[in-house]
XYZ file of C-alpha atoms in Angstrom:
776
model
C -6.821 -27.964 -3.492
C -5.627 -24.641 -1.818
C -8.392 -22.439 -0.355
C -7.750 -18.718 1.555
C -9.118 -18.583 5.417
C -9.376 -15.026 7.095
C -7.653 -15.388 10.458
C -8.685 -13.096 13.291
C -6.731 -12.363 16.323
C -3.500 -12.161 15.423
C -1.070 -9.273 16.470
C 2.315 -9.964 15.471
C 4.303 -12.284 13.678
C 4.741 -14.759 16.811
C 1.049 -15.078 16.449
C 0.973 -16.081 12.709
C 3.936 -18.494 13.410
C 2.091 -20.336 16.409
C -1.222 -20.058 13.781
C 1.037 -22.196 11.051
C 2.115 -24.534 13.555
C -1.430 -25.269 14.451
C -2.636 -26.149 10.911
C 0.617 -27.854 9.630
C -0.239 -30.961 12.520
C -3.565 -31.062 10.750
C -3.048 -34.759 8.904
C -3.373 -34.027 5.143
C -2.158 -30.581 5.039
C 0.789 -29.882 2.763
C 1.405 -26.297 2.767
C 0.400 -23.165 4.831
C 1.114 -19.878 4.485
C -0.216 -17.225 7.272
C -0.060 -13.607 6.517
C -0.345 -11.202 9.519
C -0.399 -7.883 7.091
C -3.829 -9.070 5.599
C -4.805 -11.658 8.352
C -5.190 -14.310 6.131
C -4.311 -17.940 5.211
C -3.519 -19.512 2.059
C -3.735 -23.854 2.784
C -2.964 -26.371 0.685
C -4.824 -29.295 1.877
C -5.917 -32.768 0.371
C -9.946 -33.679 1.110
C -12.830 -31.796 3.226
C -10.591 -30.468 5.782
C -12.109 -26.736 6.387
C -13.540 -27.700 10.247
C -10.620 -29.312 10.720
C -8.222 -26.262 10.377
C -10.603 -23.750 11.599
C -10.394 -25.765 14.665
C -6.829 -26.218 14.882
C -6.771 -22.457 14.584
C -9.563 -22.389 17.345
C -7.527 -24.466 19.913
C -4.385 -22.343 19.063
C -6.061 -19.070 20.480
C -7.409 -17.101 17.411
C -10.284 -17.776 14.957
C -10.099 -18.705 10.887
C -13.149 -18.653 8.340
C -12.773 -20.175 5.186
C -13.246 -17.514 2.471
C -16.449 -18.244 -0.712
C -15.472 -17.915 -3.885
C -18.337 -15.482 -4.678
C -17.033 -12.054 -4.425
C -17.824 -9.273 -6.483
C -15.995 -6.746 -7.335
C -17.910 -3.699 -6.646
C -18.287 -0.927 -3.933
C -19.816 -2.858 -2.031
C -16.764 -4.999 -0.928
C -14.701 -2.060 0.110
C -16.755 -1.585 2.935
C -16.009 -4.911 4.099
C -12.234 -3.954 3.924
C -9.945 -5.637 6.573
C -8.011 -2.685 7.193
C -11.060 -0.240 7.856
C -12.614 -3.366 10.138
C -9.441 -2.905 11.959
C -9.055 0.666 12.203
C -12.630 0.785 13.300
C -12.413 -1.492 16.431
C -9.414 -0.659 17.825
C -10.499 3.359 17.618
C -13.645 2.260 19.639
C -11.769 0.795 22.350
C -9.110 3.580 22.159
C -12.359 6.206 22.972
C -13.384 3.970 25.621
C -9.785 3.558 26.933
C -9.809 6.990 27.176
C -12.744 7.868 28.970
C -11.605 6.030 31.837
C -7.729 6.647 31.483
C -7.729 10.590 31.812
C -8.854 10.784 35.216
C -7.110 7.877 36.164
C -3.631 9.410 34.942
C -5.046 12.757 36.206
C -5.832 11.228 39.792
C -2.019 9.308 39.989
C 0.408 11.699 38.072
C -1.268 15.038 38.828
C -0.073 15.672 42.647
C 3.351 15.201 41.251
C 2.642 17.849 38.303
C 1.367 20.316 41.441
C -1.802 19.964 39.962
C -5.076 20.483 42.235
C -6.782 17.170 43.562
C -9.585 16.209 45.694
C -9.334 16.191 49.102
C -10.331 12.722 49.627
C -7.652 11.142 48.426
C -5.133 13.665 50.261
C -3.455 12.737 53.160
C -3.022 9.109 55.528
C -6.880 9.000 55.604
C -7.285 8.935 51.652
C -4.546 6.686 50.557
C -7.546 3.686 50.692
C -10.045 5.576 48.632
C -6.673 6.347 45.922
C -6.113 3.040 45.829
C -9.624 1.897 45.553
C -10.588 4.594 43.061
C -7.686 3.925 40.624
C -8.975 0.164 40.888
C -12.405 1.116 39.677
C -10.714 3.741 37.008
C -8.639 1.004 35.546
C -10.404 -2.327 35.494
C -13.087 -1.333 32.426
C -9.678 -0.353 30.851
C -8.730 -4.006 31.401
C -12.057 -5.389 30.433
C -12.126 -3.179 27.105
C -8.723 -4.638 26.052
C -9.703 -8.178 27.249
C -8.250 -10.043 23.811
C -5.142 -8.995 25.035
C -5.284 -11.353 28.002
C -7.411 -13.807 26.039
C -5.551 -14.287 23.200
C -2.510 -14.060 25.075
C -2.502 -16.386 27.834
C -4.691 -18.970 25.636
C -1.168 -19.001 23.781
C 0.633 -19.242 27.011
C -1.738 -22.510 27.568
C -0.686 -23.687 24.132
C 3.533 -22.698 24.755
C 3.302 -20.571 21.709
C 3.766 -17.088 23.750
C 3.106 -14.271 21.384
C 3.148 -9.891 21.963
C 0.108 -10.424 23.468
C 1.319 -12.797 25.952
C 3.888 -10.605 26.656
C 1.368 -7.329 27.238
C -0.832 -9.602 29.325
C 1.794 -10.723 31.397
C 3.132 -7.159 32.211
C -0.425 -5.590 32.898
C -1.882 -8.621 34.690
C 1.588 -8.298 36.948
C 1.261 -4.569 37.727
C -2.883 -4.602 38.031
C -2.306 -7.778 40.744
C 0.468 -6.291 42.331
C -2.402 -3.163 42.887
C -4.620 -5.174 44.546
C -1.796 -6.677 47.110
C -1.297 -2.985 47.668
C -4.908 -2.248 48.639
C -4.706 -5.608 50.964
C -1.543 -4.358 52.619
C -3.123 -0.681 53.364
C -6.041 -2.087 54.973
C -3.866 -3.895 56.757
C -1.416 -1.098 57.677
C -4.948 0.975 59.087
C -5.891 -2.285 60.949
C -3.085 -2.201 62.557
C -2.078 1.357 62.985
C 1.081 1.578 61.181
C 0.782 4.618 59.051
C 4.236 4.279 57.690
C 3.517 0.680 55.760
C 0.318 2.709 54.940
C 2.488 5.253 53.377
C 5.043 3.132 51.763
C 2.503 0.831 50.133
C -0.151 4.036 49.172
C 3.158 5.117 46.926
C 3.779 1.872 45.290
C 0.234 1.700 43.246
C 1.009 0.285 39.780
C -2.947 0.778 38.692
C -2.097 3.271 36.462
C 1.058 1.467 34.654
C -1.467 -1.304 33.833
C -4.081 0.627 32.548
C -1.506 3.106 30.632
C -0.050 0.411 29.302
C -2.854 -1.007 27.233
C -4.338 2.483 26.347
C -0.833 3.540 24.862
C -0.791 0.083 22.922
C -3.948 0.251 21.762
C -3.173 3.798 20.481
C -0.432 2.532 18.842
C -2.331 -0.512 16.982
C -5.104 2.680 15.768
C -2.617 4.811 14.433
C -1.281 1.635 13.118
C -4.502 0.338 11.555
C -4.695 3.704 10.418
C -1.732 3.343 8.552
C -2.620 0.336 7.104
C -5.455 1.533 5.494
C -2.909 3.436 2.793
C -1.602 0.065 1.873
C -4.564 -1.059 -0.064
C -4.953 2.112 -1.549
C -4.164 1.017 -5.027
C -6.086 -2.238 -5.091
C -9.453 -0.054 -3.355
C -8.502 2.399 -6.316
C -9.375 -0.253 -8.599
C -12.295 -1.868 -7.174
C -14.047 1.832 -6.814
C -13.590 2.132 -10.729
C -16.163 -0.530 -11.567
C -19.659 0.601 -11.355
C -22.355 -1.085 -9.349
C -24.678 -1.169 -12.130
C -24.773 -1.318 -15.686
C -27.251 -0.677 -18.769
C -27.929 -4.091 -20.373
C -30.837 -4.420 -23.599
C -33.676 -6.860 -22.305
C -35.957 -7.684 -25.017
C -34.827 -4.382 -26.778
C -35.560 -2.389 -23.531
C -32.423 -0.750 -21.940
C -32.928 -0.991 -18.533
C -30.567 -0.525 -15.530
C -29.629 -3.621 -13.280
C -26.846 -4.547 -10.509
C -23.317 -5.077 -11.692
C -23.785 -8.514 -10.261
C -26.843 -9.555 -12.805
C -24.926 -9.084 -15.579
C -24.370 -12.025 -17.324
C -21.921 -13.493 -20.157
C -23.903 -12.934 -23.529
C -25.880 -9.674 -22.532
C -25.572 -6.372 -24.648
C -24.217 -3.715 -22.241
C -24.588 0.177 -23.638
C -22.085 2.343 -22.264
C -21.803 6.405 -22.709
C -19.142 8.720 -22.632
C -17.430 9.381 -19.571
C -18.952 5.968 -18.053
C -16.618 2.823 -16.436
C -17.539 -0.072 -18.001
C -19.018 -2.664 -15.830
C -17.556 -5.854 -17.371
C -15.305 -7.755 -19.978
C -16.569 -7.952 -23.638
C -16.203 -7.329 -27.066
C -17.639 -4.600 -28.985
C -20.719 -4.928 -31.479
C -21.179 -1.156 -32.114
C -19.524 2.191 -32.072
C -16.179 3.688 -32.211
C -15.223 4.973 -28.533
C -12.036 5.861 -27.318
C -11.475 3.567 -24.163
C -9.334 5.068 -21.272
C -7.093 1.830 -20.042
C -4.896 2.982 -17.274
C -6.431 1.461 -14.573
C -4.744 -1.816 -16.310
C -2.321 -0.748 -18.023
C -0.757 3.055 -16.824
C -1.027 4.014 -20.271
C -2.214 7.762 -20.193
C -3.224 8.198 -23.649
C -7.074 6.798 -24.432
C -7.373 4.127 -27.268
C -9.401 4.197 -30.083
C -11.418 0.742 -30.728
C -13.723 -0.521 -33.455
C -16.229 -2.972 -33.392
C -14.954 -6.683 -32.326
C -12.348 -5.045 -30.043
C -12.212 -6.176 -26.470
C -12.970 -3.980 -23.681
C -12.629 -4.618 -20.212
C -14.294 -3.513 -16.584
C -12.851 -0.474 -14.543
C -11.808 1.264 -18.061
C -13.463 4.564 -19.088
C -15.002 5.404 -22.395
C -13.917 9.407 -22.947
C -15.628 9.564 -26.117
C -18.542 8.107 -28.120
C -21.797 6.003 -26.863
C -21.210 2.126 -28.039
C -22.879 -1.374 -27.343
C -21.196 -4.074 -26.458
C -21.451 -7.639 -25.266
C -20.657 -9.236 -22.027
C -17.952 -12.048 -22.336
C -16.276 -12.320 -18.750
C -18.313 -11.101 -15.927
C -17.762 -10.916 -11.973
C -14.846 -13.004 -10.557
C -14.097 -12.974 -14.033
C -12.983 -10.187 -15.336
C -9.521 -9.419 -16.120
C -9.481 -6.415 -13.209
C -10.914 -9.490 -10.699
C -8.131 -11.103 -12.175
C -5.384 -8.323 -10.922
C -7.113 -7.739 -7.822
C -6.792 -11.418 -6.938
C -3.149 -11.756 -8.095
C -2.211 -8.514 -5.999
C -4.272 -9.945 -2.873
C -2.346 -13.365 -3.685
C 1.086 -11.695 -3.598
C -0.019 -9.965 -0.429
C -1.036 -13.432 1.644
C 2.106 -15.151 0.967
C 5.691 -14.443 2.601
C 8.850 -13.542 1.027
C 12.297 -15.557 1.963
C 13.349 -12.764 4.226
C 9.686 -12.326 6.295
C 10.446 -16.093 7.019
C 13.727 -15.453 8.770
C 11.973 -12.824 10.951
C 9.053 -15.338 11.558
C 11.592 -17.677 12.577
C 13.412 -15.064 15.127
C 10.237 -14.377 16.832
C 9.096 -17.766 17.448
C 11.486 -17.655 19.694
C 12.279 -14.340 20.807
C 9.533 -14.290 22.921
C 10.138 -17.195 25.138
C 13.698 -15.571 25.884
C 11.995 -12.050 26.324
C 9.848 -13.854 29.145
C 12.945 -15.654 30.935
C 14.926 -12.568 30.711
C 12.156 -10.750 32.391
C 11.944 -13.174 34.691
C 15.551 -13.216 35.386
C 16.105 -9.277 35.808
C 13.402 -9.539 38.654
C 14.952 -12.094 39.963
C 18.188 -10.410 40.171
C 17.491 -7.385 41.296
C 15.011 -8.110 43.871
C 17.361 -11.190 44.986
C 20.872 -10.301 44.713
C 21.040 -6.030 44.218
C 18.180 -5.147 46.462
C 16.071 -2.782 44.391
C 12.972 -3.870 46.150
C 9.706 -5.425 44.939
C 8.091 -2.428 43.175
C 11.625 -1.352 41.137
C 12.401 -4.776 40.472
C 8.306 -5.490 38.980
C 8.825 -1.912 36.855
C 11.882 -3.621 35.603
C 9.988 -6.828 34.712
C 7.327 -5.587 33.280
C 9.530 -2.685 31.445
C 11.458 -5.475 29.437
C 8.043 -7.627 28.587
C 6.249 -4.444 26.869
C 9.241 -3.230 25.272
C 10.434 -6.215 23.604
C 6.965 -6.817 21.823
C 7.586 -7.862 18.389
C 5.033 -6.299 16.803
C 7.832 -3.724 14.431
C 9.363 -7.025 13.240
C 6.524 -8.593 12.221
C 5.080 -5.983 10.197
C 8.591 -4.723 8.523
C 8.326 -7.269 5.763
C 4.494 -7.649 5.020
C 3.721 -4.076 5.299
C 6.411 -3.538 2.760
C 5.128 -6.161 0.302
C 1.674 -4.709 0.288
C 2.792 -1.002 -0.256
C 5.174 -2.793 -3.171
C 2.894 -4.731 -4.550
C 0.113 -2.429 -5.154
C 2.466 0.113 -6.412
C 3.247 -2.172 -8.997
C -0.409 -3.021 -9.949
C -1.045 1.084 -10.004
C 1.792 0.758 -13.200
C -0.034 -2.819 -14.906
C 2.999 -5.268 -12.620
C 1.429 -7.793 -11.233
C 3.352 -9.888 -8.718
C 2.254 -13.238 -8.341
C 4.253 -13.814 -4.636
C 5.854 -11.824 -2.314
C 9.176 -14.327 -3.079
C 8.840 -13.243 -6.429
C 8.927 -9.840 -5.494
C 11.877 -9.943 -3.910
C 14.134 -12.716 -6.109
C 13.632 -10.290 -9.399
C 16.042 -7.728 -7.928
C 18.672 -10.804 -7.170
C 18.581 -11.647 -11.157
C 21.524 -11.392 -12.811
C 20.312 -11.879 -16.759
C 17.194 -11.597 -18.582
C 16.511 -14.022 -21.586
C 14.117 -12.319 -23.512
C 11.576 -13.744 -26.411
C 11.423 -11.890 -29.669
C 8.053 -11.338 -30.961
C 5.750 -9.444 -28.894
C 8.576 -8.711 -26.092
C 10.981 -7.126 -28.436
C 8.425 -6.213 -30.922
C 5.404 -5.655 -30.977
C 3.690 -8.671 -32.012
C 1.576 -7.532 -34.554
C 3.563 -8.787 -37.990
C 2.373 -7.733 -41.374
C 3.043 -8.924 -44.846
C 5.738 -6.494 -46.777
C 6.932 -8.679 -49.549
C 6.115 -11.348 -51.816
C 8.552 -13.040 -54.179
C 6.268 -15.800 -55.764
C 6.351 -17.905 -59.508
C 2.463 -18.312 -59.412
C 0.045 -15.541 -58.915
C 0.392 -13.501 -56.264
C -3.115 -13.407 -55.122
C -3.203 -17.402 -55.837
C -0.663 -17.285 -53.376
C -1.764 -15.951 -50.554
C -5.450 -17.528 -51.415
C -3.496 -21.017 -50.341
C -1.211 -19.297 -47.584
C -4.365 -18.100 -45.830
C -6.525 -21.192 -46.139
C -3.376 -23.111 -44.039
C -2.684 -20.771 -41.534
C -6.760 -19.690 -40.856
C -6.514 -22.323 -38.137
C -3.387 -20.999 -36.474
C -2.836 -18.719 -33.926
C 0.778 -17.444 -34.454
C 1.384 -13.981 -34.953
C 2.765 -14.252 -38.218
C -0.466 -16.634 -39.663
C -2.575 -13.599 -38.562
C -0.568 -11.217 -40.665
C -1.308 -13.550 -43.768
C -5.136 -13.896 -42.828
C -5.163 -9.823 -42.395
C -3.617 -9.445 -45.188
C -6.270 -11.519 -47.280
C -9.158 -9.700 -45.623
C -7.685 -6.215 -45.984
C -7.246 -7.508 -49.832
C -10.572 -8.921 -49.902
C -8.968 -12.692 -51.304
C -11.092 -15.442 -50.370
C -8.885 -18.241 -49.182
C -9.612 -21.862 -50.356
C -10.914 -24.293 -48.041
C -8.612 -26.543 -46.062
C -9.941 -30.317 -46.086
C -7.105 -31.503 -43.952
C -4.555 -29.404 -41.433
C -1.925 -30.792 -39.330
C 0.353 -28.122 -36.809
C 3.961 -28.328 -37.214
C 4.979 -27.176 -33.801
C 8.016 -25.029 -34.223
C 8.218 -25.303 -37.986
C 4.922 -24.178 -39.606
C 1.571 -25.629 -40.542
C 0.505 -28.361 -43.121
C -2.708 -29.290 -45.458
C -4.774 -30.452 -48.252
C -6.357 -28.479 -50.443
C -8.656 -29.718 -53.087
C -6.734 -33.319 -52.772
C -3.271 -31.443 -52.825
C -0.767 -31.117 -50.243
C 0.881 -27.829 -49.517
C 2.763 -26.640 -46.306
C 3.663 -23.083 -44.930
C 6.673 -22.513 -42.542
C 9.873 -21.658 -41.828
C 13.784 -22.974 -43.592
C 13.749 -26.004 -41.184
C 9.942 -27.066 -42.373
C 11.513 -27.098 -45.982
C 14.710 -28.711 -45.146
C 12.260 -31.629 -43.094
C 10.835 -32.009 -46.552
C 14.042 -31.925 -48.627
C 12.162 -29.140 -50.652
C 14.634 -27.305 -52.533
C 15.014 -23.645 -52.163
C 16.642 -23.182 -55.467
C 16.682 -19.096 -56.934
C 14.485 -18.245 -53.391
C 17.408 -18.947 -51.268
C 19.305 -15.640 -52.146
C 16.321 -13.619 -51.283
C 15.546 -15.510 -48.126
C 19.341 -14.749 -46.904
C 18.268 -11.103 -47.969
C 14.847 -10.987 -46.411
C 16.509 -12.388 -43.116
C 19.256 -9.478 -42.962
C 16.460 -7.127 -42.836
C 14.970 -8.043 -39.758
C 12.187 -10.026 -42.132
C 10.681 -13.056 -41.157
C 10.452 -15.337 -44.622
C 7.447 -17.700 -44.458
C 7.632 -20.658 -47.629
C 4.534 -21.742 -49.115
C 5.469 -25.271 -50.868
C 3.780 -27.975 -52.666
C 4.946 -31.692 -52.314
C 7.215 -30.544 -54.977
C 8.664 -27.461 -54.770
C 8.717 -23.729 -53.199
C 5.836 -21.585 -54.933
C 6.760 -18.286 -53.179
C 7.646 -16.645 -49.864
C 5.964 -14.322 -47.211
C 8.004 -11.736 -45.989
C 6.672 -10.506 -43.122
C 7.978 -7.147 -40.818
C 7.296 -7.247 -36.948
C 8.041 -4.028 -35.551
C 10.649 -2.964 -32.973
C 9.615 -1.312 -30.266
C 12.135 2.382 -29.702
C 10.744 1.341 -25.513
C 12.999 -2.271 -26.577
C 15.995 0.017 -27.293
C 15.853 1.948 -24.072
C 14.873 -0.769 -21.965
C 17.795 -2.849 -23.104
C 20.326 -0.025 -22.801
C 19.219 0.522 -19.021
C 19.178 -3.084 -18.082
C 23.160 -3.545 -19.704
C 24.058 0.408 -17.795
C 23.209 -1.989 -14.116
C 25.246 -5.030 -15.131
C 22.349 -7.286 -16.351
C 23.422 -9.670 -19.033
C 20.390 -9.491 -21.842
C 20.229 -12.838 -23.754
C 17.537 -13.030 -26.811
C 15.695 -16.651 -27.346
C 14.010 -17.291 -30.457
C 12.492 -19.562 -32.954
C 13.394 -17.167 -36.304
C 16.151 -17.933 -38.178
C 19.271 -16.945 -37.236
C 19.835 -14.338 -39.845
C 16.559 -12.218 -39.095
C 17.343 -12.695 -34.944
C 20.622 -11.050 -35.576
C 19.470 -8.030 -37.399
C 16.567 -7.570 -34.615
C 19.142 -8.118 -31.641
C 21.316 -5.413 -33.592
C 19.046 -3.145 -33.518
C 17.711 -3.297 -30.063
C 22.242 -3.918 -28.941
C 21.922 -7.506 -27.571
C 24.907 -9.509 -28.241
C 24.034 -12.855 -27.253
C 21.326 -14.204 -29.585
C 20.480 -18.179 -29.493
C 17.732 -18.013 -32.556
C 15.696 -21.187 -34.405
C 14.982 -22.698 -30.862
C 12.126 -24.771 -30.768
C 9.411 -23.770 -27.990
C 10.006 -26.825 -26.159
C 13.476 -26.414 -26.060
C 13.748 -22.946 -24.538
C 13.393 -24.598 -21.408
C 16.387 -26.406 -21.836
C 18.239 -22.438 -22.806
C 17.103 -21.196 -19.523
C 18.547 -24.544 -17.577
C 21.794 -24.150 -19.636
C 21.974 -20.524 -18.209
C 20.661 -21.127 -14.847
C 23.494 -24.194 -14.503
C 26.577 -21.588 -15.384
C 25.845 -20.312 -11.702
C 23.522 -17.067 -12.889
C 20.239 -16.069 -11.792
C 18.087 -15.843 -14.916
C 14.871 -14.509 -15.707
C 12.781 -15.256 -18.675
C 10.459 -12.788 -20.657
C 8.071 -13.926 -22.800
C 4.318 -14.175 -24.171
C 3.471 -16.092 -21.244
C 1.689 -18.464 -23.797
C 4.119 -20.766 -26.197
C 6.682 -19.973 -23.717
C 5.062 -21.327 -20.283
C 7.714 -24.544 -19.626
C 10.724 -21.603 -19.810
C 8.743 -18.962 -17.842
C 8.373 -21.968 -14.980
C 11.928 -23.122 -15.290
C 13.140 -19.820 -14.587
C 14.391 -18.283 -11.529
C 11.646 -15.379 -12.470
C 9.330 -15.738 -15.087
C 7.878 -12.766 -16.295
C 4.587 -12.887 -18.730
C 4.828 -9.690 -21.299
C 1.519 -9.475 -22.833
C -2.349 -8.107 -22.520
C -4.100 -8.626 -19.415
C -6.347 -10.753 -21.157
C -3.648 -13.416 -22.676
C -1.628 -14.163 -19.891
C -0.267 -17.768 -18.345
C -1.330 -17.018 -15.052
C -0.287 -20.213 -14.007
C 3.367 -20.351 -15.394
C 5.240 -16.879 -14.718
C 5.740 -15.160 -11.833
C 5.168 -11.207 -12.933
C 2.731 -10.391 -15.309
C 3.567 -7.268 -16.954
C -0.007 -5.703 -18.620
C 1.377 -3.883 -20.896
C 3.504 -4.777 -24.165
C 6.596 -2.767 -23.068
C 9.236 -4.191 -22.284
C 10.721 -1.097 -20.244
C 8.493 -2.587 -17.395
C 11.030 -5.075 -16.785
C 13.124 -2.419 -15.827
C 10.182 -0.733 -13.239
C 9.861 -4.132 -11.815
C 13.691 -4.681 -11.002
C 13.466 -1.410 -9.564
C 10.593 -1.380 -7.567
C 11.634 -5.037 -6.550
C 14.818 -3.001 -5.258
C 13.005 -0.510 -3.609
C 10.673 -2.503 -1.694
C 13.920 -4.728 -0.687
C 15.816 -1.794 0.513
C 12.509 -0.754 2.488
C 12.431 -4.009 3.792
C 16.159 -4.452 5.165
C 15.541 -1.101 6.842
C 12.470 -1.684 8.563
C 14.424 -5.137 10.092
C 16.993 -2.516 10.680
C 15.301 -0.286 12.984
C 13.283 -3.574 14.268
C 16.089 -5.044 15.484
C 18.104 -2.064 16.539
C 15.293 -0.928 18.505
C 14.979 -4.500 20.970
C 18.705 -3.798 20.330
C 18.889 -0.621 22.665
C 15.529 -1.379 24.265
C 16.142 -4.163 26.218
C 19.466 -3.491 28.209
C 17.955 -0.030 28.986
C 14.508 -1.737 30.243
C 16.911 -4.714 32.221
C 18.414 -1.698 34.345
C 21.942 -2.482 32.635
C 22.793 1.107 32.898
C 20.746 2.085 36.409
C 23.524 2.073 38.723
C 26.064 3.999 36.275
C 23.595 6.075 35.158
C 20.453 6.208 36.563
C 18.836 5.205 33.018
C 15.878 3.074 33.214
C 12.446 2.812 31.667
C 8.994 3.151 32.964
C 6.502 0.434 31.739
C 4.175 3.217 30.256
C 7.530 5.158 28.586
C 7.925 1.271 27.037
C 4.284 1.169 26.000
C 4.975 3.805 24.616
C 7.943 3.600 22.534
C 6.941 -0.115 21.666
C 3.387 1.541 19.780
C 5.775 4.216 18.301
C 8.540 1.501 16.967
C 5.362 -0.152 14.987
C 4.218 2.832 13.281
C 7.276 3.880 11.979
C 8.123 0.561 10.347
C 4.198 1.230 9.025
C 5.046 4.903 7.697
C 8.660 3.997 6.379
C 7.053 1.336 4.676
C 4.350 3.700 3.434
C 7.730 5.784 1.513
C 7.463 2.943 -1.232
C 4.070 4.565 -2.758
C 5.823 7.426 -3.752
C 7.870 4.929 -6.065
C 7.773 6.472 -10.111
C 8.588 4.823 -12.818
C 12.479 4.549 -13.109
C 11.952 4.665 -16.894
C 9.007 5.745 -19.521
C 8.233 5.538 -23.071
C 5.304 7.319 -25.140
C 5.289 5.531 -27.684
C 2.257 4.038 -29.349
C 2.674 0.488 -30.033
C -0.057 0.070 -32.330
C 1.536 -0.779 -35.874
C 0.499 0.514 -39.030
C -0.382 -1.259 -41.697
C 1.909 -1.205 -44.505
C 0.963 0.294 -47.436
C 3.298 -0.776 -49.748
C 3.713 -4.113 -50.191
C 6.870 -5.103 -52.950
C 6.102 -8.157 -54.899
C 8.560 -10.009 -56.987
C 7.376 -12.277 -59.465
C 9.669 -15.165 -60.578
C 9.534 -17.884 -64.089
C 7.602 -20.568 -63.545
C 9.267 -23.855 -63.263
C 8.890 -27.046 -64.803
């Protein structure tokens, strides 16, 4: 089973690595993925191991709690936003720290700036007062930010040092040295050695110990505030779902909390209101703004039996609908879950940063110790100078920026995608998409609208009789072509026969018995399989296919009775998307189960040169595999249902279709709109996100590469250049903030390709009917 846990206490990628290592050691754990950005952990394990996992995390110095599945999508959940909690906590600690830090800073640094100071802190007599006052002001700051010490020293004890370990060692060293100075000052007074008193009186490090913690807390507060913005996309979706619903119970309309709405309830929605749950219209003809789900700005006109979705807006018209999905089963809840799951996973590039962080912190501690030894024992820098060098290295090397470089960009990228109706199931999918070299496209519902309509009937029997038989066979089929025949029969009030037996012939058609007589309906391959001669229908069949129409043959056990030709509209968006992708150097191919002539006609219309036709659903996976074996990174785009094996096989599987019909388990990316343009936007968003991650990693590495040598005093003898521990703490905090702000630039990502095309297919009013002479 796979479960999610909330993890608290992590501050850097070394922390997440420590948690992962601890959980992996639990017997029965198959896979673990820890997200620093969302403070969550996904664990795949056998049996009831939740308590063992929580204990392993606690032993590593952190805390974990199993998430429950009783999550409702409403505004109450927004109040529990993890980023808001983090922000409020760090802000509170910052305010309390500043209460003590401001007077401490004034007392310690005021005289150097020429500011007036208190007389009892001046001169030989005031040295002890000064030292003791600074200690009293610094101690509360250390207590307020004590989690750095508890987490840091726990991590050291478990031999998995983290950012908190670096901070705690640096701050504790400065504070302990300050106490040591107080003892030396007291000893100086006792010995009446005023030279010793004055010497150590200028070696106080209390303000550095406190300032390091305060500045890092300031950085963490600004970081938490910036991180709140990364979840704006999901929060805006949650906020659009109302807290209450108007339902009809026992003939009376009542307003109840959304949590109490059950499947089957009749819900009333008035103009301007947001829809609370998913359902099917039973009364009214509203216009629904579904831009929250699809990104389409134009409201859709709805009629009875049409679906409606939670978090969309009724722009016009009173209507009633029957609830079909509530709570965490609604489409909007599934979208939010997908985005959250993507944020909780790691891109391959992030795993590299984690590996570096896991060895980086121990190396930094070693460098700090070696630098102290070299400066104190070899270069004669003095204890104070050498300690300052060691503390500066520890503080400036904290790998916060390194740990945030990837997850913050992933979170912003997936959030932007969600706003555009593009859902990445994992961070790996978001990264892999930009590496794709070839895209395989299914035809129906991908290149075309997936809403075929009958345009021509060629038959040797009465046309209505032909439709009556065909509709009887197709009524149990879910194929889009079958639905076109059923819709035609309904529109023309043609009542289908009753089917006594029904068989689905995958990839070819259907068969059944009507009034004791067998019939088949399907493609040319089915006719050939059953040895049924086309005779005079063959010429018509080829002409139909060349025009991009799909012929469906209806036959009894002896002969073909007629052809029903159907046309599926090729979307202008498909043409634009294919052209755009080809200009970017991507190879585009079409894979379809349709016959060769029809497939070639459709491919020509959208400028696709590579076509593989008459491919059975079970063979599409083989086609994908064959293309991958040619050495290219391949993406497969399909409706996510009958293309599931192919979607799963591809480097990136992309399901294109409405949010209610997506095959979540088999694909990597879900495009909610039936619009090929979003493949372009998903591809470009992937490129932009990876570029942003690389920028973040560059600056994180660059910062440490430059900062550590300066902190170590390598340039001190030649240029007098070194870092004060307080400046090092400020610089470290600013590097993390820079990474977060850089990632937030992704929020300005705009669609690279747009279309205003309405994909609703208008019913063809002029059906061409050709009546042939019956054959004996």
